[in-house]
CSV table of C-alpha atoms in Angstrom, one decimal:
chain,number,residue,atom,x,y,z
U,201,MET,CA,0.0,0.0,0.0
U,202,THR,CA,1.3,3.5,-0.9
U,203,PRO,CA,1.6,5.9,2.0
U,204,PRO,CA,-0.9,8.9,1.9
U,205,ARG,CA,2.0,11.4,1.7
U,206,THR,CA,3.4,9.8,-1.5
U,207,LEU,CA,-0.1,9.9,-3.1
U,208,THR,CA,-0.4,13.6,-2.2
U,209,VAL,CA,3.0,14.4,-3.7
U,210,LEU,CA,2.1,12.5,-6.9
U,211,ALA,CA,-1.2,14.3,-7.2
U,212,LEU,CA,0.4,17.7,-6.8
U,213,GLY,CA,3.0,16.8,-9.4
U,214,LEU,CA,0.4,15.7,-11.9
U,215,ALA,CA,-1.6,18.9,-11.3
U,216,GLY,CA,1.5,21.0,-11.9
U,217,ILE,CA,2.2,19.2,-15.2
U,218,LEU,CA,-1.4,19.6,-16.4
U,219,THR,CA,-1.3,23.3,-15.6
U,220,LEU,CA,2.0,23.8,-17.5
U,221,THR,CA,0.7,21.9,-20.6
U,222,GLY,CA,-2.3,24.2,-21.1
U,223,CYS,CA,-5.0,23.3,-23.7
U,224,GLY,CA,-2.8,22.2,-26.6
U,225,SER,CA,-0.2,19.6,-27.2
U,226,GLN,CA,3.0,20.5,-28.9
U,227,SER,CA,5.1,18.4,-31.2
U,228,ALA,CA,8.8,18.1,-30.6
U,229,GLY,CA,9.5,20.0,-33.8
U,230,SER,CA,7.6,23.1,-32.8
U,231,ALA,CA,9.5,24.0,-29.6
U,232,SER,CA,10.5,27.3,-31.2
U,233,ALA,CA,6.9,28.5,-31.1
U,234,VAL,CA,7.0,28.9,-27.4
U,235,GLU,CA,9.5,31.7,-27.0
U,236,THR,CA,8.2,34.0,-24.3
U,237,GLU,CA,8.3,37.8,-24.5
U,238,PRO,CA,8.2,39.9,-21.3
U,239,PRO,CA,4.6,40.7,-20.4
U,240,ALA,CA,3.5,44.3,-20.9
U,241,SER,CA,0.3,45.7,-19.4
U,242,VAL,CA,-1.5,48.0,-21.7
U,243,SER,CA,-4.7,49.7,-20.9
U,244,SER,CA,-7.0,49.9,-23.9
U,245,ALA,CA,-7.9,53.5,-22.9
U,246,THR,CA,-4.3,54.6,-23.5
U,247,ALA,CA,-3.0,52.2,-26.2
U,248,ALA,CA,-2.2,53.6,-29.5
U,249,THR,CA,0.4,52.2,-31.9
U,250,PRO,CA,0.8,52.1,-35.6
U,251,SER,CA,-1.0,49.5,-37.6
U,252,GLY,CA,0.9,46.3,-38.4
U,253,SER,CA,2.8,46.1,-35.1
U,254,ALA,CA,2.4,43.2,-32.7
U,255,THR,CA,1.1,45.4,-30.0
U,256,PRO,CA,-2.5,46.5,-29.2
U,257,THR,CA,-4.0,49.5,-30.8
U,258,LEU,CA,-7.1,51.5,-29.9
U,259,ASP,CA,-9.7,52.3,-32.4
U,260,ALA,CA,-13.2,53.6,-31.9
U,261,GLU,CA,-14.4,50.0,-31.1
U,262,GLY,CA,-12.1,49.1,-28.2
U,263,LEU,CA,-9.0,47.0,-27.8
U,264,VAL,CA,-7.3,45.6,-30.9
U,265,ILE,CA,-4.6,43.0,-30.5
U,266,VAL,CA,-2.5,42.4,-33.6
U,267,VAL,CA,-1.3,38.7,-33.9
U,268,SER,CA,1.3,37.4,-36.3
U,269,ILE,CA,1.8,33.7,-37.0
U,270,ALA,CA,4.8,33.2,-39.3
U,271,GLY,CA,7.6,30.7,-39.7
U,272,GLY,CA,6.2,28.6,-36.8
U,273,LYS,CA,6.3,31.5,-34.4
U,274,ILE,CA,3.6,33.6,-32.8
U,275,ARG,CA,3.8,37.3,-31.9
U,276,PRO,CA,2.9,38.5,-29.4
U,277,LEU,CA,3.5,35.7,-26.9
U,278,GLY,CA,2.8,36.0,-23.2
U,279,LYS,CA,1.6,39.7,-23.3
U,280,ALA,CA,-0.9,41.0,-20.7
U,281,TYR,CA,-3.7,43.4,-21.6
U,282,ASP,CA,-6.5,45.1,-19.8
U,283,ALA,CA,-10.2,45.4,-20.8
U,284,GLU,CA,-13.6,46.0,-19.3
U,285,VAL,CA,-16.6,43.7,-19.3
U,286,GLY,CA,-18.6,44.2,-22.5
U,287,GLU,CA,-15.7,46.0,-24.2
U,288,THR,CA,-15.3,45.1,-27.9
U,289,ILE,CA,-12.0,43.2,-28.4
U,290,THR,CA,-10.7,42.6,-31.9
U,291,LEU,CA,-8.0,40.2,-32.9
U,292,ASP,CA,-6.3,41.2,-36.2
U,293,VAL,CA,-4.5,37.9,-37.2
U,294,THR,CA,-2.0,37.6,-40.1
U,295,SER,CA,-0.9,34.0,-40.6
U,296,ASP,CA,1.1,31.9,-43.0
U,297,THR,CA,-0.5,28.7,-41.8
U,298,ASP,CA,-3.8,27.3,-40.5
U,299,ASP,CA,-4.3,27.3,-36.8
U,300,GLU,CA,-7.0,27.5,-34.1
U,301,LEU,CA,-7.0,30.1,-31.4
U,302,HIS,CA,-8.8,29.3,-28.1
U,303,LEU,CA,-10.2,32.0,-25.9
U,304,HIS,CA,-10.5,30.7,-22.4
U,305,ALA,CA,-13.4,32.8,-21.1
U,306,GLU,CA,-16.9,32.2,-20.0
U,307,PRO,CA,-18.1,31.0,-22.5
U,308,GLU,CA,-15.0,29.6,-24.2
U,309,GLN,CA,-14.6,30.7,-27.9
U,310,THR,CA,-12.6,29.2,-30.8
U,311,PHE,CA,-11.3,31.1,-33.8
U,312,ALA,CA,-10.4,29.2,-37.0
U,313,VAL,CA,-7.3,30.9,-38.5
U,314,THR,CA,-6.5,30.4,-42.2
U,315,LYS,CA,-3.6,31.7,-44.3
U,316,GLY,CA,-3.8,35.5,-44.8
U,317,THR,CA,-5.2,38.3,-42.7
U,318,ARG,CA,-8.5,38.0,-40.7
U,319,SER,CA,-10.2,39.9,-37.9
U,320,PHE,CA,-12.2,38.3,-35.0
U,321,THR,CA,-14.3,40.5,-32.7
U,322,PHE,CA,-15.7,39.4,-29.4
U,323,GLU,CA,-16.7,40.6,-26.0
U,324,VAL,CA,-16.1,39.1,-22.6
U,325,ASP,CA,-19.1,39.3,-20.2
U,326,VAL,CA,-17.6,37.8,-17.1
U,327,PRO,CA,-14.8,39.6,-15.2
U,328,GLY,CA,-11.5,37.7,-14.6
U,329,SER,CA,-8.3,36.6,-16.4
U,330,VAL,CA,-8.9,35.4,-19.9
U,331,SER,CA,-6.2,33.5,-21.9
U,332,LEU,CA,-5.8,33.5,-25.7
U,333,GLU,CA,-3.9,30.4,-26.9
U,334,SER,CA,-2.7,28.8,-30.1
U,335,HIS,CA,-3.9,25.2,-30.4
U,336,HIS,CA,-1.5,24.0,-33.1
U,337,LEU,CA,1.7,25.9,-32.3
U,338,GLY,CA,1.1,26.0,-28.5
U,339,GLY,CA,1.7,28.9,-26.2
U,340,THR,CA,-0.3,31.7,-24.6
U,341,ILE,CA,-0.6,34.6,-27.0
U,342,ALA,CA,-2.2,37.0,-24.5
U,343,THR,CA,-3.8,37.2,-21.1
U,344,ILE,CA,-6.6,39.8,-20.8
U,345,ASP,CA,-7.5,41.1,-17.4
U,346,VAL,CA,-11.2,41.8,-17.7
U,347,ARG,CA,-12.5,44.2,-15.1
U,348,PRO,CA,-16.1,44.8,-14.1
């Protein structure tokens, strides 16, 4: 019989591994896709950058996050943003490959990415931390802190 302490350690280790793996699996050949960038908090009320950059911009409709998928890498990766409940959030995605982006919010949403440039617009109605992840390449693209 296994002692209870050993079972507790095994359970905690398994929970840690599951937390680190996120929602997607990653093949051994795509390890370069998970290069982290330092997180940067940007309020949608003050963000304004030129179009085509991999940082958020502000238009009349709310927060815009520009995402680039090229050569097996995603930009941005690991960035932090701020939004408010009900605020319009737009993902401007340019990709050289098909992918699937997952928004871990309530309710969860999925965006089918195809080659080329495409925009996805959504709102988050429940406050909290929301993650945007790439399913095929792996990695968290952005975390959005949604305030009431």
